[in-house]
XYZ file of C-alpha atoms in Angstrom:
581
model
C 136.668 78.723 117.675
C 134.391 78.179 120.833
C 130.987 79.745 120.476
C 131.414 82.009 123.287
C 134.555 83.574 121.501
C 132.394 84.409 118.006
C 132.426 88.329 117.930
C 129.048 89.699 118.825
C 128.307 91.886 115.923
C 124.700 93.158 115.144
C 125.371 94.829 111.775
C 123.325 93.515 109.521
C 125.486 93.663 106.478
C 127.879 90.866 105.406
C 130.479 89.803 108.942
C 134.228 90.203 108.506
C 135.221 86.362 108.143
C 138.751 86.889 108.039
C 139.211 85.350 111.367
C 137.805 82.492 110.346
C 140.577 81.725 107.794
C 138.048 81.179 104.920
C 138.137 82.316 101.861
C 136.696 86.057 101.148
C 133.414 84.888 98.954
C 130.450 84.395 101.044
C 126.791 84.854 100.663
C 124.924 86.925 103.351
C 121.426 85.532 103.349
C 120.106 88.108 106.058
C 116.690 86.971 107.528
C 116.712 83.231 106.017
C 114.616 82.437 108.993
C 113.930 85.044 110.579
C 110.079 84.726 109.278
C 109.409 81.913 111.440
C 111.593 84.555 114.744
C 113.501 82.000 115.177
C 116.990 83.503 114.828
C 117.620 87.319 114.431
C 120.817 87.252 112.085
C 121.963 84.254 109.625
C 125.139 84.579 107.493
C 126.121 81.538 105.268
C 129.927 81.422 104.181
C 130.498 79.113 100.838
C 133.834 77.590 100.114
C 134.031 77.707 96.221
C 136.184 74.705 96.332
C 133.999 72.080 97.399
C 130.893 69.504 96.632
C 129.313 68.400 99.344
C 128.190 70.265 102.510
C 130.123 70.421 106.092
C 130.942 73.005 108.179
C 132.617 72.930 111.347
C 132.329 70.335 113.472
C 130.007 70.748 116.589
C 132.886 69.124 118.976
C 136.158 70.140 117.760
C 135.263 72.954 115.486
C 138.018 72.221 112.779
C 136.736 72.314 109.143
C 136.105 69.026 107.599
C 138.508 68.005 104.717
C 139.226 65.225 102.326
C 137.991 64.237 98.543
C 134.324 64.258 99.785
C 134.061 67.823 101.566
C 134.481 69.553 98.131
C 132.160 72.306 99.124
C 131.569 73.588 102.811
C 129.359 75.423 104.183
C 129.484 77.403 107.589
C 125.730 78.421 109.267
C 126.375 81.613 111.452
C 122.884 82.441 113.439
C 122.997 84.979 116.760
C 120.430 83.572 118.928
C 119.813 86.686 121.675
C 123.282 88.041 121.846
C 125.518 84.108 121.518
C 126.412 83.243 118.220
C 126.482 79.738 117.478
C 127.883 77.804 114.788
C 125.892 74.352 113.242
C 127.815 71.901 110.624
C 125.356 71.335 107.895
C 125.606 67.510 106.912
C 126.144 66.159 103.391
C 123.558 67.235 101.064
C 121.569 64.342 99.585
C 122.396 63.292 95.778
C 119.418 65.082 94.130
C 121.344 68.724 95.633
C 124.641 67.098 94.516
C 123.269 67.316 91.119
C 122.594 70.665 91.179
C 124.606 73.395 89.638
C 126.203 74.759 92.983
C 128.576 77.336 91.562
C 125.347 80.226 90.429
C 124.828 79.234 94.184
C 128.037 80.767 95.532
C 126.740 84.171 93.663
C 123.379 83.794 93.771
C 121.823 80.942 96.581
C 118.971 79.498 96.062
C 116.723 80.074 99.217
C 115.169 76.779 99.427
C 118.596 75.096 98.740
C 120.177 76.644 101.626
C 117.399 75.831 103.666
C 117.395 72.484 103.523
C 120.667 72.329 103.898
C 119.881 74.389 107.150
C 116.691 72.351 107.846
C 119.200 69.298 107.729
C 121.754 70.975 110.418
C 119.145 72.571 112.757
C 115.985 70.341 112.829
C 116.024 69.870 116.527
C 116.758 73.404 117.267
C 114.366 74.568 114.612
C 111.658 72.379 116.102
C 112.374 73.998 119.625
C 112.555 77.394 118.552
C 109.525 77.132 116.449
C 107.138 74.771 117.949
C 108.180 73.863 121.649
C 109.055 77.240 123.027
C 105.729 79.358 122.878
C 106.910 82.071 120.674
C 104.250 81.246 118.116
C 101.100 81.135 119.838
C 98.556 82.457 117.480
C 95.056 80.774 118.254
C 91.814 80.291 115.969
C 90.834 83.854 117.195
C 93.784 85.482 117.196
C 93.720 84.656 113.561
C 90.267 85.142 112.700
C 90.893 88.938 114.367
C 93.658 89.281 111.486
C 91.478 88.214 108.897
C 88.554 90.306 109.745
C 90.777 93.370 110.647
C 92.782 92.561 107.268
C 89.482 92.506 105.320
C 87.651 95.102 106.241
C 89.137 98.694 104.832
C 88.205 101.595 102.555
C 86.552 99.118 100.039
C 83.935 99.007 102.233
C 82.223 102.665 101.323
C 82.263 102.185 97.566
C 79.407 99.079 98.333
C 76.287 101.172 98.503
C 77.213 101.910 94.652
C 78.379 98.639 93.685
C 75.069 97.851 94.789
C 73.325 100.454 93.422
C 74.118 99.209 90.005
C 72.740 95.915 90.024
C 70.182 96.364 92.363
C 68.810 94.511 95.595
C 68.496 91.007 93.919
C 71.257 90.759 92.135
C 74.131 93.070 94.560
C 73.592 91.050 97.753
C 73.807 87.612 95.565
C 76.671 88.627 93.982
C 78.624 90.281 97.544
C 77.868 86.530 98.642
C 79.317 84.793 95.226
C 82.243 86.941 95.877
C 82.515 85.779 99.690
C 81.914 82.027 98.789
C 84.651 81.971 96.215
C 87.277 83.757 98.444
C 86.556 80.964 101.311
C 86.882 78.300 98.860
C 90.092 79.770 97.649
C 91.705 80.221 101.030
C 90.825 77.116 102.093
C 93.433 75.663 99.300
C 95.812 78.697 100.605
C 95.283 77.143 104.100
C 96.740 73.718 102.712
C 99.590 75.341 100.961
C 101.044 76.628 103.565
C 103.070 73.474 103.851
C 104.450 71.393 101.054
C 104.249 68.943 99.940
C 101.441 67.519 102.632
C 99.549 70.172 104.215
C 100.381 69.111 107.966
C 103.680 67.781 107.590
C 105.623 69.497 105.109
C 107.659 72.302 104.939
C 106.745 75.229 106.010
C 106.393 78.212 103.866
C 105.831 81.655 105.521
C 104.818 84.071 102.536
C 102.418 83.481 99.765
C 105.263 83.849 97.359
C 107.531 81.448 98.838
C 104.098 79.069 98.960
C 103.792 79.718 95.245
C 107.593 78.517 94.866
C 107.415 75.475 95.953
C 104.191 74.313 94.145
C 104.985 75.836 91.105
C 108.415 77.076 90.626
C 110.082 79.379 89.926
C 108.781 80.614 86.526
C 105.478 81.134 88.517
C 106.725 82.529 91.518
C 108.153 85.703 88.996
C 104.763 86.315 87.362
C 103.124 86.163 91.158
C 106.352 88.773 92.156
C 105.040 91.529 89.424
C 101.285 91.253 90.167
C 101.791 91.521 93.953
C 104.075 93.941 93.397
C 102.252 95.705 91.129
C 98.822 95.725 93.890
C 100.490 96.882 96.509
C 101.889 99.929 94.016
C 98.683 100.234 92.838
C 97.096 100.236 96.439
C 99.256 103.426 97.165
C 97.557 105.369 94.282
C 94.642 104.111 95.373
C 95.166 105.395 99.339
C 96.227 108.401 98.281
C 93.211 108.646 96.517
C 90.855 107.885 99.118
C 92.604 109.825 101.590
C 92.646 112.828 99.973
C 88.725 112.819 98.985
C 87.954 112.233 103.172
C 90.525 115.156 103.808
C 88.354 117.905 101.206
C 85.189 115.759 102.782
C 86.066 116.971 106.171
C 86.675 120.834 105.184
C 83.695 120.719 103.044
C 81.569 119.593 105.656
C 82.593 122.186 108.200
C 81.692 124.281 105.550
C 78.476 123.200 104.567
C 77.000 123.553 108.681
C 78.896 126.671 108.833
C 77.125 128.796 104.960
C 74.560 125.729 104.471
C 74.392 123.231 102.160
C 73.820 125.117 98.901
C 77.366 126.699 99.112
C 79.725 125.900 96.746
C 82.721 125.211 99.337
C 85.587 124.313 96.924
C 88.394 123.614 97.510
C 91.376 121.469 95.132
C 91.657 117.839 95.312
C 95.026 117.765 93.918
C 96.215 120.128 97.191
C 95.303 117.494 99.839
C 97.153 115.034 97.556
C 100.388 116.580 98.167
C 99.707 116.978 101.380
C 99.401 113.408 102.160
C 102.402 112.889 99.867
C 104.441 114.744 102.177
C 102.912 113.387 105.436
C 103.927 109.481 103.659
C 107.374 110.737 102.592
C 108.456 111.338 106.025
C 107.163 108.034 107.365
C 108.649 105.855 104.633
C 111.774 107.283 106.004
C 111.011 105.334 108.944
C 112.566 101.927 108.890
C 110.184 98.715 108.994
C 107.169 101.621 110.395
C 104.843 99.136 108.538
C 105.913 96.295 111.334
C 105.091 98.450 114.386
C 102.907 96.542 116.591
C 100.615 99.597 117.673
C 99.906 100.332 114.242
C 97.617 96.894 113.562
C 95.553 97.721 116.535
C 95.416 101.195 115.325
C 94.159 100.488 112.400
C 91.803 97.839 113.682
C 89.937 100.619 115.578
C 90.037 102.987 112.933
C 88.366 100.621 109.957
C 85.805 99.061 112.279
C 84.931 103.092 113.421
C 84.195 104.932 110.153
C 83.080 101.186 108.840
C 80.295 101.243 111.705
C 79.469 104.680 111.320
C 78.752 104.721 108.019
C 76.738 101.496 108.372
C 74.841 103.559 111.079
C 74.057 106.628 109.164
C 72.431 105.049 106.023
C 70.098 102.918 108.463
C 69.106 106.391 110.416
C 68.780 108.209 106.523
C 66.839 104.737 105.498
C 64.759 104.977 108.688
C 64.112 108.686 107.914
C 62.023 108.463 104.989
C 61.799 104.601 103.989
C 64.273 102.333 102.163
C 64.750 103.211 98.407
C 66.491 101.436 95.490
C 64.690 98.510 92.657
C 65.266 95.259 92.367
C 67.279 95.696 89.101
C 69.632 98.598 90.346
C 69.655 101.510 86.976
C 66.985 101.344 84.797
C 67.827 101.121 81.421
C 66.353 103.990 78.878
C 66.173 107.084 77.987
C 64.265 108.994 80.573
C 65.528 110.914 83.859
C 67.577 108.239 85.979
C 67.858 105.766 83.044
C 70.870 104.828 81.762
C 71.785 103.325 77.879
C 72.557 99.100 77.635
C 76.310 99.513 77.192
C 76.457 102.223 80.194
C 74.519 99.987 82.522
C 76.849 96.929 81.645
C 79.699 98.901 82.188
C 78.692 100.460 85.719
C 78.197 96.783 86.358
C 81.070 95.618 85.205
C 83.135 98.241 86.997
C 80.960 97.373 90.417
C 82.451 93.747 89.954
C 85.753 95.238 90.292
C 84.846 97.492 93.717
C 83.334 94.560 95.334
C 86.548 92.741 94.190
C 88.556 94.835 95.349
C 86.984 94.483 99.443
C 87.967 91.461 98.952
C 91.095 91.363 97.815
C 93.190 89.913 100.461
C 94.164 86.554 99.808
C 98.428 87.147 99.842
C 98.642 87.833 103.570
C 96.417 85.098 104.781
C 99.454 82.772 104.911
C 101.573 85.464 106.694
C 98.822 84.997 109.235
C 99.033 81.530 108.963
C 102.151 81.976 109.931
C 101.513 83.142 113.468
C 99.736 79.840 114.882
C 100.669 77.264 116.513
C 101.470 74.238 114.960
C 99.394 71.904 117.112
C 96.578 71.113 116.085
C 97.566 71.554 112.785
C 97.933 75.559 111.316
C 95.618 74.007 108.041
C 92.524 73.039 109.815
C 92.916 76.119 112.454
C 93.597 78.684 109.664
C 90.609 76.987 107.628
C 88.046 77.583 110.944
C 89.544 80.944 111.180
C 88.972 81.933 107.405
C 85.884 80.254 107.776
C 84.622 82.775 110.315
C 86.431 85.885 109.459
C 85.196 85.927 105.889
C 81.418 84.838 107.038
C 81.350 87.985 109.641
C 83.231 90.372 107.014
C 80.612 89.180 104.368
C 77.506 89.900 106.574
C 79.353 93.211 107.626
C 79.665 94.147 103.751
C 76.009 93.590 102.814
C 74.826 95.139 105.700
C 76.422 98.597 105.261
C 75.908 97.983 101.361
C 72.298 97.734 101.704
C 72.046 100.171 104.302
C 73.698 102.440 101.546
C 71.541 101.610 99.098
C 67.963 101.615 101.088
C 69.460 105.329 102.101
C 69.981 106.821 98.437
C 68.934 104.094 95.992
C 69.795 104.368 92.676
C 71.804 107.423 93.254
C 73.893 106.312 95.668
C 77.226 107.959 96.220
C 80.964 106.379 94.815
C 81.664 106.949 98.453
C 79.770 106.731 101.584
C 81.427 109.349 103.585
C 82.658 112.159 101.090
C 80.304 112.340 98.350
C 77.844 113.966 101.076
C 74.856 111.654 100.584
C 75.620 112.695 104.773
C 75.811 116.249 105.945
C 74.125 116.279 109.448
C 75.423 115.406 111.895
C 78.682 117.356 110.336
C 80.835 116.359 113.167
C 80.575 112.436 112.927
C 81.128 112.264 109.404
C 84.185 114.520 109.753
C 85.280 112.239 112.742
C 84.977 109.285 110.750
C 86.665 110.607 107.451
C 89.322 111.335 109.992
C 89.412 107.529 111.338
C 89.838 107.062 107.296
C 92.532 109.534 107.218
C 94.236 107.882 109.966
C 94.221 104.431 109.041
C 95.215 105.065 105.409
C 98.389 106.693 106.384
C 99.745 103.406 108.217
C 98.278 101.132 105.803
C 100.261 102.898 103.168
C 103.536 102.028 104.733
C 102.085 98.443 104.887
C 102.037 98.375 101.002
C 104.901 100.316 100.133
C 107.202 99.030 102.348
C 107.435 95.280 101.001
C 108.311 97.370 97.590
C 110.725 99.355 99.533
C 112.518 96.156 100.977
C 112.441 94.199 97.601
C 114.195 97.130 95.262
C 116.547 98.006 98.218
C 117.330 94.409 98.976
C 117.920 93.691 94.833
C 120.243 96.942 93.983
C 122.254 96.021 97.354
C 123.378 92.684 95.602
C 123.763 93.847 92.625
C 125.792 97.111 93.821
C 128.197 95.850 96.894
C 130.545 98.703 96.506
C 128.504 101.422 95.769
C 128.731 103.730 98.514
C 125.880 105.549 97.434
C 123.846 102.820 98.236
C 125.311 101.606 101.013
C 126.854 104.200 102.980
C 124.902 105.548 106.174
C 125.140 108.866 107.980
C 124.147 108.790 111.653
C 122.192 112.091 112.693
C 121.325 112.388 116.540
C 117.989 113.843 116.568
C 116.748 116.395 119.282
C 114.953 113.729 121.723
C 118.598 111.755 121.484
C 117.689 109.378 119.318
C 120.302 108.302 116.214
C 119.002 107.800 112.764
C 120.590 106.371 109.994
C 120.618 108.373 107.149
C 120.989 106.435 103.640
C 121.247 108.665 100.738
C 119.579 106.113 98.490
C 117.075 104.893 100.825
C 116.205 108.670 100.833
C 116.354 109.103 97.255
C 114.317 105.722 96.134
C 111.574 105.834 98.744
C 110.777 109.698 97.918
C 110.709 109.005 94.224
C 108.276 106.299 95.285
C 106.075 108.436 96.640
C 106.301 111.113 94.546
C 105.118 108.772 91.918
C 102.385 107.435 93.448
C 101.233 111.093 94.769
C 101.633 112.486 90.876
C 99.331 109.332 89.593
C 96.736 109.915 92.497
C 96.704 113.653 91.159
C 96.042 112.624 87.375
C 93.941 110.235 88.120
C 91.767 110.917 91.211
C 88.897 108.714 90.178
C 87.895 106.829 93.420
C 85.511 104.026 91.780
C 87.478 103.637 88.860
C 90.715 102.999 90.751
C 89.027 100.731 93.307
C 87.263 98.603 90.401
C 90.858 98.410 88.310
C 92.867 97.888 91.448
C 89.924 94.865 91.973
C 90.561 93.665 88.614
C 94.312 93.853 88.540
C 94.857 91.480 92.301
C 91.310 89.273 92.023
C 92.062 86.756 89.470
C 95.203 86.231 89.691
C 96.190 86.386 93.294
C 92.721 85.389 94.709
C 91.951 82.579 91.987
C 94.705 81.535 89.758
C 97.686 81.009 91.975
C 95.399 79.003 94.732
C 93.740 76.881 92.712
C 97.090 76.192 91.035
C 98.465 75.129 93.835
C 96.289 72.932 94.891
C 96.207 71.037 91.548
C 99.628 70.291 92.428
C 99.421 69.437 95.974
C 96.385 67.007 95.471
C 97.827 65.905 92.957
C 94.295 66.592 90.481
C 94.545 64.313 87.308
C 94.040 66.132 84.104
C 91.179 65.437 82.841
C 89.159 64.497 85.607
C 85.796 65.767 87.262
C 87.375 67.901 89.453
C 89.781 69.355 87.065
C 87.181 70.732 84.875
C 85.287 72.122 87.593
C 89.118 73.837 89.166
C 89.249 75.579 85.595
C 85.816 76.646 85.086
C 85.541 78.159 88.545
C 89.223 80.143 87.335
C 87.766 81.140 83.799
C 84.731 82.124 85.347
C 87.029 84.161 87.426
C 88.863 85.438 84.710
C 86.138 86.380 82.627
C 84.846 88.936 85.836
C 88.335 90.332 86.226
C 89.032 91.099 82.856
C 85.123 93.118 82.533
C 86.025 94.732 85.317
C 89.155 95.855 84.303
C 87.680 97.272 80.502
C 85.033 98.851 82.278
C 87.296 100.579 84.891
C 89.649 101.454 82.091
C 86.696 102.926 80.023
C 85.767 105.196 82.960
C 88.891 106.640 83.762
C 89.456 107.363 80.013
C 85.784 109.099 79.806
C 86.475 111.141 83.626
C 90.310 112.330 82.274
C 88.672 114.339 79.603
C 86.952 116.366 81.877
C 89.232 116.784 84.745
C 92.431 119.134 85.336
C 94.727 118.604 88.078
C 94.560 121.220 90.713
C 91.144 122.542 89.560
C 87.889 124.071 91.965
């Protein structure tokens, strides 16, 4: 069959291959490449009965056949709207050794692609490398990292510093900015494996994780990340909902003055941006919208740069404030007990942890540069400066925090009114909060959304519950596809993550657990793993030891951080009830 003769299909679920005279098992492996946009659509068809790979021939497009074309397999990619077919060669003996028939059910990603790798290595090459589509630059990607980086972590800082004071919560915002460089700059390296400029490239941080360490690893890295981004939802819906009382209570407060008691319900907000989310993860791929980066580039960098202007006006005002040992320890007024001022500090680890906690997408930008010079060295310039500015951007509004309230310095810059005048910026800026923490929700719950829908759609091919769509023209014209369990799943999503925000609305708490739970693991561990294997790090030797004391070190932070958060939410929950003045 001719290439110009394939049927030009663009649903996205498994083709009907009955005109290709195969047999009716096939694996759809939807998106195999499409992280590198190099195709749109990829289908694989297995024949059960074979051993070796073939496919149809690129000439005269007749199956191959004999004793040593046990197994074939056909590569279907759409390439604008032309579907092409590519023969696959003969696997190599290390894949003939491999147990191919959990393949047919079950293929193993980085089996099929180098089987694809094999067949399409010139086109690949083109598509990736020679044709422009990828033309991140050094400051394209240092943009990403610093527009990545900087979020809603940034206004607990005044009180992370706050509890250690100005020696120690500067040195210790640094510590936490050296460590994350070092880190990335192994992440940078493992982008490609097995040699950082010449191997093969790997597009996510868990599919850089699989092929250092396996699969065994790349399952424990699966629930963590999975369980951050989850986490980050609370933890949004959190935030969002303090800067949405913070902007009535500030109208409030210029309207009756500041000693009125303006309450209103946390929990209420909440459920409002519950709603406002459960509509938009309706929306399909709404976290891969190209306004929305820019969006909330603007956004962070504006109620970032206003806060960091309003505590040097409030510092300016009446002279910095704060010690050089953050709480005083004691018994009189402002002094806190030994235990309660490790604890604050412990849970202050965890908040400035968690402004930094951004190591699993630096390889997805990574993955947007060009690959000459070599994405490694750009991506480790780019980290390089990105972390460096976002670090001096950190401890300035920190400080600038701190030298406006000292000691007592509020969980959160914006809504905990250490700010009422001028009322109108800081409601315009807890609005620039409010709007980039509704898109930046979708861009944590939607890699959940793709990875449940994407396993139960395996797992149940006939259900038409799950798989069934209903097309509903909506009033501007526009057709959406209505999926009863798409609709189902995503709303219990959010519903869950709204119900946890309202039990739990504890902003520094959640930000120093959330910290605790990604830091170690995802910032540290997995990195530093990987680069043991890469550069091949003898047990044993100098650098070994130092690898693991830099991770127990780590460790050792994560898991005070995480008692300490822990402790706090336990103490706040005995005092709090939902939906309460």
């Amino acid at each position: 069959m001719s290439e110009e003769t394939m049927p030009a299909s663009k649903n996205r679920a498994a083709m009907d291959i009955t005109h290709l005279g195969l047999p009716n098992r096939h694996v759809d492996v939807d998106g195999l490449l499409t992280a590198r946009n190099s195709v749109d659509f990829t289908t694989v068809f297995v024949d059960p009965k074979s051993q070796r790979a073939g496919g149809l021939d690129a000439h005269d497009r007749t199956p191959r056949t004999g004793e040593d074309a046990d197994m074939i397999i056909y590569v279907q990619i759409e390439i604008g709207n032309i579907f092409h077919q590519r023969r696959i060669p003969s696997i190599d003996q290390d894949h003939q050794q491999d147990n191919i028939s959990p393949l047919i059910e079950t293929p193993s990603f980085d089996f099929i692609l180098t089987l694809m790798r094999r067949g399409l290595r010139n086109h690949f090459r083109h598509r990736h490398d020679g044709d422009g589509r990828l033309t991140g630059t050094m400051w394209t990607a240092t943009a990403h990292v610093i527009t990545a980086v900087i979020g809603s972590g940034v206004l607990s800082l005044a009180w992370a510093i706050s509890q250690m004071g100005w020696i120690a919560g500067p040195l210790v915002l640094l510590a936490f900015g050296g460590i994350t460089y070092y880190t990335s700059v192994m992440l940078a390296d493992s982008y490609r494996f097995p040699h950082p400029e010449t191997g093969k490239r790997n597009p996510t941080y868990m599919a850089a994780v699989k092929a250092s360490l396996g699969s065994r690893e790349v399952k424990a890295c699966g629930i963590l990340q999975y369980m951050s981004l989850f986490g980050t939802c609370v933890g949004y819906t959190i935030t969002t909902s303090h800067s949405l009382e913070a902007i009535f209570r500030a109208g409030c407060y210029h309207a009756e003055g500041h000693d009125a008691e303006c309450k209103t319900s946390l929990s209420y907000y909440m459920l409002g941006f519950g709603a406002t989310e459960l509509i938009f993860s309706q929306i399909p791929n709404f976290d891969k919208m190209s306004w929305l980066s820019i969006v909330a580039a603007v956004m962070s960098i504006s109620y970032s740069g206003i806060g960091l202007g309003l505590g040097i006006a409030k510092a300016a005002e009446h002279g910095p404030r704060g010690t050089l040992g953050g709480l005083d320890i004691g018994r009189g007024p402002g002094e806190v007990a030994l235990i309660e001022k490790l604890l604050s500090v412990a849970n202050a680890l965890g908040n400035m942890a968690f402004a930094y906690s951004f190591s699993t997408i630096l390889i997805t930008i990574q993955d947007t540069l060009k690959s000459s010079p070599p994405e490694n060295k750009i991506m480790k310039k780019a980290t390089l400066i990105g972390i460096t500015t976002t670090t001096l951007f950190y401890i300035s509004v920190g400080c600038a925090g701190y030298a406006a309230f000292g000691n007592e310095a509020p969980g959160d810059l914006l809504t905990d009114f250490g700010f009422y005048e001028p009322w109108w910026l800081v409601d315009f800026a807890n609005a620039c909060l409010v709007v980039h923490l509704i898109g930046a929700y979708q861009v944590f719950a939607q890699p959940v959304f793709a990875f449940v829908e994407g396993w139960i759609t395996k797992r149940r091919p006939d259900s038409h519950f799950i798989h069934k769509n209903f097309d509903l023209v909506l009033p501007w014209g526009s057709t959406y596809h209505l999926n009863l369990f798409r609709l189902t799943w995503r709303s219990g999503y959010v519903a869950v993550t709204t119900l946890l925000a309202i039990l739990l609305p504890f902003f520094n708490a959640i930000m120093g657990l959330l910290g605790a739970i990604g830091f170690w693991p995802l910032t540290i561990y997995f990195p530093i793993q990987m680069y043991k294997k890469q550069a091949a790090i003898n047990f044993g030797s100098k650098k070994w030891y130092m690898l693991n004391a830099v991770s127990a070190i780590c460790l050792l932070v994560t898991l005070a951080a995480a008692v300490a958060s822990i402790q706090s939410i336990i103490q706040k929950s005995k005092e709090y009830k939902p939906f309460s003045s």
